[in-house]
Amino acid sequence: MKNLSIFLISILSFVVNAQKITGKTTALNSPLPYVNIYIKNTVKGSSSDENGHYAINNIPNGTYTIVASFTGYKNVEKRVVITGEKTVVVNFELEETEHLNEVIVTGTLKAVSRLESPVPVEVYSPAFFKKNPTPNIFEALQNVNGVRPQLNCNVCNTGDIHINGLEGPYTLVLIDGMPIVSGLSTVYGLSGIPNSLIEQVEIVKGPASSLYGSEAVGGLINIITKLPEHAPLFFADGFVSGWGEANVDLGFKANVGKKANVLVGANYYNYANPIDNNNDNFTDVTLQDRISVFQKWSFKRKNNRLFSLAGRYFYEDRWGGEMQWNKGFRGGDQVYGESIYTSRYELIGNYQLPIEEKMTLQFSYSDHDQNSVYGDTPYLAKQRIGFGQLIWDKPLENHDLLFGLAARYNFYNDNTPATERPDEVTIPSVFVQDEITLSEKQRLLLGARYDYDKRHGSIFTPRIAYRYKPTEDDIIRLNAGTGFRVVNLFTEEHAALTGARDVIIEGTLEPEQSYNVTLNYLKKLYAKQGMLFTFDASAWYTYFTNAIIPDYDTDPNKIFYRNLDGYSTTKGISLNIDAVFGSGIRGSIGATLQDVSKKEDGIRTKQILTESFSGVWSLSYRHFPTNLTIDYTGNIYGPMRLPLLGELDPRSEYSPTWSIQNIQFTYNGITNFEIYGGIKNLLNWTPNKGNPFIIARSEDPFDKDVDFNETDQPVSATSPVTGQTIIVQPGGVLPTDNNPYALTFDPSYVFAPNQGRRLFFGLRFTLN
């Protein structure tokens, strides 16, 4: 009885001391409805009504932190002490978070607001990539509209990044503005950039050669790493998947003396679980053991002049192949495997000269060493890239001038017959840019670049950009320019190294030239009940001369590389819509329609591995009282033409429409911690569905049981399965009882990852 009395007294005391918090939420002195109000580290909370009023009841005496949160606005926190008063009034005035005003540097080599830039630049923050956590930046870009990570081999799973339908070699990838991810590293180095070290990713679609030179033909991706002063004191992020993948990011920052800060980060990824769900006796996903170590120094100088140094070391051991393969079979012809050892290091520097004028010296160096075998074919390659440029930023009245001198040193050597001696060249460049303020609403940018390549002579790339801002919520941009690309096949085309096709290079490969025009329209629309919509639409047309497009069609046993005797084009439209709703809901959707084709000898054909349409989406819901966030992300791709091996090849000539969808749950109710988990590839979609096989002749990877036409004349032959008669050219494959489709081993029929549905679970810790 005594215990019951104590319990009743405690309840009565709680009720007596339980108080009430009320108030109003506003923005720009107007009521802001549907704002989430909650007491930090508790489950108590409420939402404001249509007039901005809210109330939280039954709060015992104590000291609390009250948070007002609404997507698209900055969080507001207030400290409240509850004593004996019946009602405490706490009002909140929220400020809009203007994501469109992020500072960008990629479009013009100047730090400007995204809204003020005459060049349209897309910006993606770490929060965007956390919606679908991945072990590398390559996979992280799968939910960016118009950008597609493309796998190039079913066995070793190497890949590149397509922008607006153009293949990976047309995309320049920068780290902190420096072009060190190119050539070999475009194929093998993209997977070694830890996501946790990224401040933001900036994407420019369309030629940018007038500022960045070769390779920036289809677009560029600038991966900007964190400055030490902006990074947390310590951070850790690790996750595992149901397939046995494990990824860990660790990092910390420290003050070194009074004038230096350092950021240190490391990424480790391991996948050592061979899986063959499509039953072709080949690994569905390449096994990988990878480590990347990053360090960035920032030095304090007089007048806040910039000086930073960064370095990264990357090592990876990856292999894919027959399930029985081990390193004892490496390079032999008994069990097929593709094994790649990659070792590379990079150095990046940025130094503002100690003079009155704003002049900056930027430099980078990378060294890439690759030891690889594809079955019994070794590929040993070394690549060194040195880059330096001096930039003079000179603002004048109504003119914002930029002058630059640059030089790029390329060294490449491998053991293939195509490289009889090392390819070594230094390309000097000069560029100038003038951004002219025509009026308060209009700006015009003029730019030009001159490069000299001793192999090809002078190369001139101009560009023009116009920005018109009729209202604060509307921006129209018109961009036109040219681009160029100097080709090195064996650092770019994985199909030239693997499979049974012979590589035929016809003539001297001249630089590709492109001419592009892009129209962009951005619109902000404020709706009732605090909703905000952002529309970003673009239309583009690019015309290529001297295009080098691998020809898989002329002969199924060969790949021909030559400058196109004709032209190729890419054209399309895209639309992104970002929406901020009430009650913690935010969504985005994007779609791209495009046509990428070539015309030669009066015949127009679609480019291989290029989808005609694609879409991406994300939907996020934050339930503030429970600190739970749900993210649903996905993409969809239309049919793309695939590289078949001949008339009898039974595989589909076009891929189906396919989609990868993911869901994630994140809980951040524990101080400094985030717990997350979910399902990747909800639909369990893999490319083998609807196909008899994906890898051609996987049972005979060394073509030991393939019969060829060894005569010097075409012969006719009939398939014992289909009954179809074909003409087999000299050196071509003959249909036989054990090879009825006249195929050779080939893993290049690939357009999507083979990895099906899987669970994942992760934990983040951040100490600011």
mmCIF file of C-alpha atoms in Angstrom, residues 130-256:
data_model
loop_
_atom_site.group_PDB
_atom_site.id
_atom_site.type_symbol
_atom_site.label_atom_id
_atom_site.label_comp_id
_atom_site.label_asym_id
_atom_site.label_seq_id
_atom_site.Cartn_x
_atom_site.Cartn_y
_atom_site.Cartn_z
ATOM 1 C CA LYS A 130 24.169 9.640 -48.162
ATOM 2 C CA LYS A 131 20.677 8.866 -49.467
ATOM 3 C CA ASN A 132 22.165 5.820 -51.197
ATOM 4 C CA PRO A 133 25.549 5.068 -49.584
ATOM 5 C CA THR A 134 28.169 3.552 -51.873
ATOM 6 C CA PRO A 135 31.835 2.626 -51.412
ATOM 7 C CA ASN A 136 33.057 5.001 -54.141
ATOM 8 C CA ILE A 137 32.202 8.049 -56.215
ATOM 9 C CA PHE A 138 31.760 5.938 -59.354
ATOM 10 C CA GLU A 139 28.649 4.213 -58.006
ATOM 11 C CA ALA A 140 27.478 7.334 -56.162
ATOM 12 C CA LEU A 141 26.769 9.145 -59.453
ATOM 13 C CA GLN A 142 24.082 6.655 -60.511
ATOM 14 C CA ASN A 143 21.310 8.941 -59.210
ATOM 15 C CA VAL A 144 22.415 12.090 -61.081
ATOM 16 C CA ASN A 145 20.202 12.961 -64.037
ATOM 17 C CA GLY A 146 21.979 12.517 -67.378
ATOM 18 C CA VAL A 147 24.997 10.835 -65.748
ATOM 19 C CA ARG A 148 25.434 7.063 -65.929
ATOM 20 C CA PRO A 149 28.226 4.897 -64.524
ATOM 21 C CA GLN A 150 28.859 2.371 -67.315
ATOM 22 C CA LEU A 151 30.414 -1.019 -66.668
ATOM 23 C CA ASN A 152 32.649 -2.049 -69.567
ATOM 24 C CA CYS A 153 33.434 -5.654 -68.700
ATOM 25 C CA ASN A 154 31.458 -8.480 -67.105
ATOM 26 C CA VAL A 155 34.627 -9.994 -65.679
ATOM 27 C CA CYS A 156 36.762 -7.236 -64.147
ATOM 28 C CA ASN A 157 33.870 -4.741 -63.715
ATOM 29 C CA THR A 158 35.872 -1.713 -64.819
ATOM 30 C CA GLY A 159 33.825 1.259 -65.908
ATOM 31 C CA ASP A 160 33.618 4.899 -66.852
ATOM 32 C CA ILE A 161 31.102 7.720 -66.550
ATOM 33 C CA HIS A 162 28.771 8.740 -69.372
ATOM 34 C CA ILE A 163 27.348 12.285 -69.528
ATOM 35 C CA ASN A 164 24.419 12.923 -71.864
ATOM 36 C CA GLY A 165 25.071 9.675 -73.707
ATOM 37 C CA LEU A 166 28.756 10.272 -74.448
ATOM 38 C CA GLU A 167 31.233 7.575 -73.450
ATOM 39 C CA GLY A 168 33.597 7.874 -70.508
ATOM 40 C CA PRO A 169 36.656 9.200 -72.409
ATOM 41 C CA TYR A 170 34.617 12.329 -73.213
ATOM 42 C CA THR A 171 34.196 13.085 -69.494
ATOM 43 C CA LEU A 172 36.971 14.878 -67.623
ATOM 44 C CA VAL A 173 37.116 14.072 -63.902
ATOM 45 C CA LEU A 174 38.892 16.607 -61.694
ATOM 46 C CA ILE A 175 39.919 16.468 -58.060
ATOM 47 C CA ASP A 176 40.000 19.963 -56.547
ATOM 48 C CA GLY A 177 40.062 21.361 -60.073
ATOM 49 C CA MET A 178 43.108 19.362 -61.160
ATOM 50 C CA PRO A 179 42.889 16.921 -64.129
ATOM 51 C CA ILE A 180 44.575 13.929 -62.527
ATOM 52 C CA VAL A 181 41.813 11.363 -63.089
ATOM 53 C CA SER A 182 42.325 10.603 -66.773
ATOM 54 C CA GLY A 183 43.654 7.896 -69.055
ATOM 55 C CA LEU A 184 44.236 4.720 -67.053
ATOM 56 C CA SER A 185 42.740 6.171 -63.892
ATOM 57 C CA THR A 186 39.478 6.983 -65.687
ATOM 58 C CA VAL A 187 38.987 3.230 -65.931
ATOM 59 C CA TYR A 188 40.734 1.984 -62.798
ATOM 60 C CA GLY A 189 41.051 4.904 -60.359
ATOM 61 C CA LEU A 190 37.533 6.300 -59.966
ATOM 62 C CA SER A 191 36.643 3.734 -57.322
ATOM 63 C CA GLY A 192 39.327 4.929 -54.909
ATOM 64 C CA ILE A 193 37.924 8.322 -53.907
ATOM 65 C CA PRO A 194 36.382 8.153 -50.379
ATOM 66 C CA ASN A 195 32.922 9.725 -50.298
ATOM 67 C CA SER A 196 33.416 10.962 -46.733
ATOM 68 C CA LEU A 197 36.153 13.376 -47.843
ATOM 69 C CA ILE A 198 33.964 15.125 -50.399
ATOM 70 C CA GLU A 199 32.776 18.682 -49.773
ATOM 71 C CA GLN A 200 30.694 18.787 -52.946
ATOM 72 C CA VAL A 201 30.632 17.499 -56.509
ATOM 73 C CA GLU A 202 30.153 19.975 -59.357
ATOM 74 C CA ILE A 203 29.039 18.785 -62.801
ATOM 75 C CA VAL A 204 29.172 20.738 -66.061
ATOM 76 C CA LYS A 205 27.446 19.145 -69.050
ATOM 77 C CA GLY A 206 28.806 20.066 -72.463
ATOM 78 C CA PRO A 207 32.277 21.042 -73.736
ATOM 79 C CA ALA A 208 34.597 22.831 -71.319
ATOM 80 C CA SER A 209 37.832 22.556 -73.323
ATOM 81 C CA SER A 210 38.252 26.332 -73.437
ATOM 82 C CA LEU A 211 39.178 26.182 -69.746
ATOM 83 C CA TYR A 212 40.279 22.600 -69.189
ATOM 84 C CA GLY A 213 41.711 21.359 -72.485
ATOM 85 C CA SER A 214 41.495 17.824 -73.852
ATOM 86 C CA GLU A 215 38.934 15.291 -72.565
ATOM 87 C CA ALA A 216 36.455 17.957 -71.378
ATOM 88 C CA VAL A 217 34.386 17.324 -74.515
ATOM 89 C CA GLY A 218 31.162 15.853 -73.171
ATOM 90 C CA GLY A 219 31.385 17.432 -69.746
ATOM 91 C CA LEU A 220 33.368 17.406 -66.543
ATOM 92 C CA ILE A 221 32.993 16.313 -62.942
ATOM 93 C CA ASN A 222 34.900 18.241 -60.288
ATOM 94 C CA ILE A 223 35.244 16.391 -56.978
ATOM 95 C CA ILE A 224 36.008 19.022 -54.341
ATOM 96 C CA THR A 225 37.487 17.660 -51.123
ATOM 97 C CA LYS A 226 36.966 19.166 -47.704
ATOM 98 C CA LEU A 227 39.206 21.895 -46.358
ATOM 99 C CA PRO A 228 40.684 20.873 -42.990
ATOM 100 C CA GLU A 229 39.036 23.825 -41.234
ATOM 101 C CA HIS A 230 35.601 22.685 -42.488
ATOM 102 C CA ALA A 231 35.999 19.022 -41.570
ATOM 103 C CA PRO A 232 34.937 17.443 -38.259
ATOM 104 C CA LEU A 233 37.533 16.648 -35.619
ATOM 105 C CA PHE A 234 36.982 12.941 -36.195
ATOM 106 C CA PHE A 235 34.660 10.935 -38.406
ATOM 107 C CA ALA A 236 34.052 7.278 -39.101
ATOM 108 C CA ASP A 237 31.613 5.625 -41.477
ATOM 109 C CA GLY A 238 31.361 1.925 -42.123
ATOM 110 C CA PHE A 239 28.831 -0.403 -43.701
ATOM 111 C CA VAL A 240 28.471 -4.032 -44.714
ATOM 112 C CA SER A 241 26.141 -5.685 -47.231
ATOM 113 C CA GLY A 242 24.460 -9.042 -47.491
ATOM 114 C CA TRP A 243 26.863 -9.966 -50.283
ATOM 115 C CA GLY A 244 29.827 -9.688 -47.911
ATOM 116 C CA GLU A 245 31.019 -6.232 -48.920
ATOM 117 C CA ALA A 246 32.696 -4.129 -46.220
ATOM 118 C CA ASN A 247 33.546 -0.439 -46.522
ATOM 119 C CA VAL A 248 35.167 1.787 -43.875
ATOM 120 C CA ASP A 249 35.974 5.511 -44.001
ATOM 121 C CA LEU A 250 38.020 7.073 -41.211
ATOM 122 C CA GLY A 251 39.385 10.573 -40.807
ATOM 123 C CA PHE A 252 40.456 13.304 -38.449
ATOM 124 C CA LYS A 253 41.769 16.839 -38.536
ATOM 125 C CA ALA A 254 44.396 18.491 -36.382
ATOM 126 C CA ASN A 255 46.122 21.815 -35.866
ATOM 127 C CA VAL A 256 49.850 21.649 -36.546
#
